[in-house]
PDB file of C-alpha atoms in Angstrom:
ATOM      1  CA  MET A   1      20.107   4.678   2.033  1.00  0.00           C
ATOM      2  CA  LYS A   2      19.131   1.828   3.924  1.00  0.00           C
ATOM      3  CA  PRO A   3      15.383   1.690   5.820  1.00  0.00           C
ATOM      4  CA  VAL A   4      15.682   1.933   9.463  1.00  0.00           C
ATOM      5  CA  LYS A   5      13.621  -0.381  11.856  1.00  0.00           C
ATOM      6  CA  ILE A   6      10.468   1.354  13.111  1.00  0.00           C
ATOM      7  CA  PRO A   7       8.808   0.284  15.799  1.00  0.00           C
ATOM      8  CA  CYS A   8       4.784   1.267  14.600  1.00  0.00           C
ATOM      9  CA  TYR A   9       3.040  -1.139  12.966  1.00  0.00           C
ATOM     10  CA  CYS A  10       1.625   1.081  10.829  1.00  0.00           C
ATOM     11  CA  GLY A  11       4.929   2.996  10.020  1.00  0.00           C
ATOM     12  CA  SER A  12       6.573  -0.238   9.288  1.00  0.00           C
ATOM     13  CA  ILE A  13       3.575  -1.515   6.620  1.00  0.00           C
ATOM     14  CA  ARG A  14       3.481   2.465   5.033  1.00  0.00           C
ATOM     15  CA  GLN A  15       7.990   1.753   3.866  1.00  0.00           C
ATOM     16  CA  ALA A  16       7.581  -1.577   2.985  1.00  0.00           C
ATOM     17  CA  SER A  17       4.684  -0.465   0.353  1.00  0.00           C
ATOM     18  CA  ARG A  18       7.019   3.118  -0.232  1.00  0.00           C
ATOM     19  CA  ILE A  19       9.932   0.628  -1.125  1.00  0.00           C
ATOM     20  CA  VAL A  20       8.249  -1.503  -2.887  1.00  0.00           C
ATOM     21  CA  THR A  21       5.892   1.214  -5.132  1.00  0.00           C
ATOM     22  CA  GLN A  22       9.405   2.523  -6.525  1.00  0.00           C
ATOM     23  CA  MET A  23      10.771  -0.988  -7.083  1.00  0.00           C
ATOM     24  CA  TYR A  24       7.631  -1.930  -9.446  1.00  0.00           C
ATOM     25  CA  ASP A  25       8.041   1.999 -10.398  1.00  0.00           C
ATOM     26  CA  ARG A  26      11.238   1.434 -12.117  1.00  0.00           C
ATOM     27  CA  ALA A  27      10.207  -1.906 -13.432  1.00  0.00           C
ATOM     28  CA  LEU A  28       7.015   0.332 -15.181  1.00  0.00           C
ATOM     29  CA  LYS A  29       8.970   3.296 -16.598  1.00  0.00           C
ATOM     30  CA  PRO A  30       9.598   2.980 -19.955  1.00  0.00           C
ATOM     31  CA  SER A  31       5.768   1.830 -20.115  1.00  0.00           C
ATOM     32  CA  GLY A  32       5.349   6.243 -18.691  1.00  0.00           C
ATOM     33  CA  LEU A  33       2.964   4.584 -16.241  1.00  0.00           C
ATOM     34  CA  LYS A  34       3.383   4.434 -12.670  1.00  0.00           C
ATOM     35  CA  ILE A  35       2.475   1.368 -10.885  1.00  0.00           C
ATOM     36  CA  THR A  36      -0.720   2.859  -8.907  1.00  0.00           C
ATOM     37  CA  GLN A  37      -2.353   4.161 -12.458  1.00  0.00           C
ATOM     38  CA  PHE A  38      -1.884   0.478 -13.900  1.00  0.00           C
ATOM     39  CA  GLY A  39      -3.236  -0.382 -11.080  1.00  0.00           C
ATOM     40  CA  ILE A  40      -6.661   1.370 -12.207  1.00  0.00           C
ATOM     41  CA  LEU A  41      -6.396   0.688 -15.992  1.00  0.00           C
ATOM     42  CA  ARG A  42      -5.986  -2.725 -14.844  1.00  0.00           C
ATOM     43  CA  LEU A  43      -9.214  -2.586 -12.608  1.00  0.00           C
ATOM     44  CA  LEU A  44     -11.280  -0.525 -15.026  1.00  0.00           C
ATOM     45  CA  SER A  45      -9.994  -3.056 -17.899  1.00  0.00           C
ATOM     46  CA  ALA A  46     -11.978  -5.757 -15.530  1.00  0.00           C
ATOM     47  CA  ARG A  47     -14.523  -4.113 -14.438  1.00  0.00           C
ATOM     48  CA  PRO A  48     -15.591  -1.208 -17.110  1.00  0.00           C
ATOM     49  CA  GLY A  49     -18.165   1.608 -15.410  1.00  0.00           C
ATOM     50  CA  LEU A  50     -17.031   2.141 -12.435  1.00  0.00           C
ATOM     51  CA  THR A  51     -17.599   5.621 -10.208  1.00  0.00           C
ATOM     52  CA  THR A  52     -14.980   7.335  -8.740  1.00  0.00           C
ATOM     53  CA  GLY A  53     -16.245   6.338  -5.734  1.00  0.00           C
ATOM     54  CA  GLU A  54     -16.402   2.265  -6.474  1.00  0.00           C
ATOM     55  CA  ILE A  55     -12.452   2.814  -7.917  1.00  0.00           C
ATOM     56  CA  ALA A  56     -12.173   4.939  -4.066  1.00  0.00           C
ATOM     57  CA  GLU A  57     -13.424   1.612  -2.675  1.00  0.00           C
ATOM     58  CA  MET A  58     -12.181  -0.634  -3.966  1.00  0.00           C
ATOM     59  CA  LEU A  59      -8.620   0.719  -3.836  1.00  0.00           C
ATOM     60  CA  ALA A  60      -9.158   2.073  -0.426  1.00  0.00           C
ATOM     61  CA  MET A  61      -7.475   5.218  -2.086  1.00  0.00           C
ATOM     62  CA  ASP A  62      -8.479   9.506  -0.499  1.00  0.00           C
ATOM     63  CA  SER A  63     -10.846  10.513  -2.673  1.00  0.00           C
ATOM     64  CA  THR A  64      -8.470  13.738  -3.792  1.00  0.00           C
ATOM     65  CA  THR A  65      -5.557  11.217  -4.421  1.00  0.00           C
ATOM     66  CA  LEU A  66      -7.749   9.187  -7.191  1.00  0.00           C
ATOM     67  CA  THR A  67      -9.252  12.083  -8.662  1.00  0.00           C
ATOM     68  CA  ARG A  68      -5.847  13.635  -9.250  1.00  0.00           C
ATOM     69  CA  THR A  69      -4.678  10.293 -10.327  1.00  0.00           C
ATOM     70  CA  LEU A  70      -7.697   9.571 -12.714  1.00  0.00           C
ATOM     71  CA  LYS A  71      -6.901  13.103 -14.470  1.00  0.00           C
ATOM     72  CA  ILE A  72      -3.145  12.205 -15.288  1.00  0.00           C
ATOM     73  CA  ILE A  73      -4.441   9.101 -16.968  1.00  0.00           C
ATOM     74  CA  GLN A  74      -7.684  10.777 -18.622  1.00  0.00           C
ATOM     75  CA  GLU A  75      -4.670  13.045 -20.029  1.00  0.00           C
ATOM     76  CA  GLY A  76      -2.700  10.683 -21.146  1.00  0.00           C
ATOM     77  CA  GLY A  77      -5.644   9.760 -23.074  1.00  0.00           C
ATOM     78  CA  TRP A  78      -5.883   5.938 -21.443  1.00  0.00           C
ATOM     79  CA  ILE A  79      -9.549   6.768 -19.534  1.00  0.00           C
ATOM     80  CA  ALA A  80     -12.086   8.324 -20.873  1.00  0.00           C
ATOM     81  CA  VAL A  81     -15.669   8.953 -18.418  1.00  0.00           C
ATOM     82  CA  SER A  82     -19.030   9.225 -19.123  1.00  0.00           C
ATOM     83  CA  ARG A  83     -22.004  11.050 -17.480  1.00  0.00           C
ATOM     84  CA  GLY A  84     -24.190   8.864 -15.462  1.00  0.00           C
ATOM     85  CA  ASP A  85     -28.009   9.677 -14.458  1.00  0.00           C
ATOM     86  CA  ASP A  86     -26.904  11.641 -11.853  1.00  0.00           C
ATOM     87  CA  ARG A  87     -25.132  14.659 -13.354  1.00  0.00           C
ATOM     88  CA  ARG A  88     -22.327  14.246 -10.143  1.00  0.00           C
ATOM     89  CA  GLU A  89     -21.620  10.184 -11.325  1.00  0.00           C
ATOM     90  CA  ARG A  90     -19.288   9.877 -13.599  1.00  0.00           C
ATOM     91  CA  HIS A  91     -18.533   6.586 -14.984  1.00  0.00           C
ATOM     92  CA  TRP A  92     -14.904   5.465 -16.235  1.00  0.00           C
ATOM     93  CA  HIS A  93     -13.763   3.043 -19.614  1.00  0.00           C
ATOM     94  CA  VAL A  94     -10.446   2.020 -20.847  1.00  0.00           C
ATOM     95  CA  THR A  95      -9.614   3.698 -23.916  1.00  0.00           C
ATOM     96  CA  ALA A  96      -8.596   2.102 -27.553  1.00  0.00           C
ATOM     97  CA  ALA A  97      -5.035   3.848 -26.012  1.00  0.00           C
ATOM     98  CA  GLY A  98      -5.158   2.308 -22.756  1.00  0.00           C
ATOM     99  CA  GLN A  99      -5.741  -0.726 -23.431  1.00  0.00           C
ATOM    100  CA  GLU A 100      -2.463  -1.087 -25.868  1.00  0.00           C
ATOM    101  CA  ARG A 101      -0.890   1.052 -22.983  1.00  0.00           C
ATOM    102  CA  LEU A 102      -1.599  -1.595 -20.316  1.00  0.00           C
ATOM    103  CA  GLN A 103      -0.577  -4.025 -22.797  1.00  0.00           C
ATOM    104  CA  GLN A 104       2.800  -2.882 -23.117  1.00  0.00           C
ATOM    105  CA  ALA A 105       3.429  -2.059 -19.134  1.00  0.00           C
ATOM    106  CA  LEU A 106       1.841  -6.253 -18.643  1.00  0.00           C
ATOM    107  CA  PRO A 107       5.095  -7.631 -19.418  1.00  0.00           C
ATOM    108  CA  MET A 108       7.344  -5.498 -17.023  1.00  0.00           C
ATOM    109  CA  TRP A 109       4.399  -5.836 -14.067  1.00  0.00           C
ATOM    110  CA  LYS A 110       5.423  -9.639 -14.682  1.00  0.00           C
ATOM    111  CA  ASP A 111       8.598  -8.920 -14.769  1.00  0.00           C
ATOM    112  CA  ALA A 112       8.324  -6.623 -11.591  1.00  0.00           C
ATOM    113  CA  GLN A 113       6.293  -9.556 -10.333  1.00  0.00           C
ATOM    114  CA  GLN A 114       8.663 -12.122 -10.564  1.00  0.00           C
ATOM    115  CA  ALA A 115      11.802  -9.910  -9.671  1.00  0.00           C
ATOM    116  CA  PHE A 116       9.811  -9.261  -6.228  1.00  0.00           C
ATOM    117  CA  ALA A 117       9.004 -13.265  -5.841  1.00  0.00           C
ATOM    118  CA  ASP A 118      12.446 -14.432  -6.550  1.00  0.00           C
ATOM    119  CA  MET A 119      13.980 -11.597  -3.325  1.00  0.00           C
ATOM    120  CA  MET A 120      11.221 -13.129  -1.048  1.00  0.00           C
ATOM    121  CA  GLN A 121      11.701 -16.260  -2.273  1.00  0.00           C
ATOM    122  CA  ASP A 122      11.910 -17.460   1.557  1.00  0.00           C
ATOM    123  CA  VAL A 123       8.734 -16.248   1.891  1.00  0.00           C
ATOM    124  CA  ASP A 124       5.244 -17.463   1.029  1.00  0.00           C
ATOM    125  CA  MET A 125       3.922 -14.601  -0.853  1.00  0.00           C
ATOM    126  CA  ASP A 126       0.376 -16.225  -1.330  1.00  0.00           C
ATOM    127  CA  THR A 127       0.105 -16.278   2.671  1.00  0.00           C
ATOM    128  CA  LEU A 128       1.710 -12.789   2.229  1.00  0.00           C
ATOM    129  CA  THR A 129      -0.832 -11.631  -0.036  1.00  0.00           C
ATOM    130  CA  ARG A 130      -3.451 -13.598   1.895  1.00  0.00           C
ATOM    131  CA  THR A 131      -2.324 -11.811   5.229  1.00  0.00           C
ATOM    132  CA  VAL A 132      -1.962  -8.259   3.631  1.00  0.00           C
ATOM    133  CA  PHE A 133      -5.549  -8.654   2.127  1.00  0.00           C
ATOM    134  CA  GLN A 134      -7.164  -9.356   5.375  1.00  0.00           C
ATOM    135  CA  LEU A 135      -5.013  -6.836   7.225  1.00  0.00           C
ATOM    136  CA  ALA A 136      -6.665  -4.528   4.761  1.00  0.00           C
ATOM    137  CA  GLN A 137     -10.444  -5.731   5.341  1.00  0.00           C
ATOM    138  CA  ARG A 138     -10.215  -5.601   8.988  1.00  0.00           C
ATOM    139  CA  ALA A 139      -8.725  -2.418   8.990  1.00  0.00           C
ATOM    140  CA  ALA A 140     -11.044  -1.552   6.673  1.00  0.00           C
ATOM    141  CA  GLN A 141     -14.229  -2.378   9.080  1.00  0.00           C
ATOM    142  CA  GLN A 142     -12.351  -0.575  11.858  1.00  0.00           C
ATOM    143  CA  ALA A 143     -11.732   2.234   9.973  1.00  0.00           C
ATOM    144  CA  PRO A 144     -15.119   5.072  10.396  1.00  0.00           C
ATOM    145  CA  ALA A 145     -17.276   6.206   7.666  1.00  0.00           C
ATOM    146  CA  ALA A 146     -15.774   8.976   4.924  1.00  0.00           C
ATOM    147  CA  ASP A 147     -17.489  12.375   5.573  1.00  0.00           C
TER     148      ASP A 147
END
C-alpha cells in the first residue's frame, strides 16, 4: 500500500516514522531485535545503569511502552536490572548475551542506515537529522510535564 499525503504535521511525521521503523525492523529481523530494542541496547551499552525514567526521557518514550519493551528485552536475557537506593528505582544494564546480540545486529543496522541514506541520496541527511532533533527538543519544551 502506498502512503497518502496527510494534511497534518503530526500525522505526516508519524506516517514517515512507521515506514522507516518497518524498514529497520526488516533489516534487523535476522538478529531477533526490533529497532526499538536495538536502540535501547545501544543506549544502555553506552550508558549502563540508567533508570527506567531516564531511558524514557532520553528516548521520549511513553513509560508504559518502555516498560513493556524492557520486559521483552529482559526476558530475552539481553538486559538485567538492579535495585537502586530507593527500592522503587531500577537500574538497567546490558548482559553479556545482550552485548553479543548488539554486536550481531550492528552490521544489519549499518546496512539499514546505508540503504536509507542511498534511498534519500538527494537529501542532506545531516541537516535532516539536525532538524528532526531540533523539532524533538522544541516539542519536548512545549509538552506538559508527565503526571
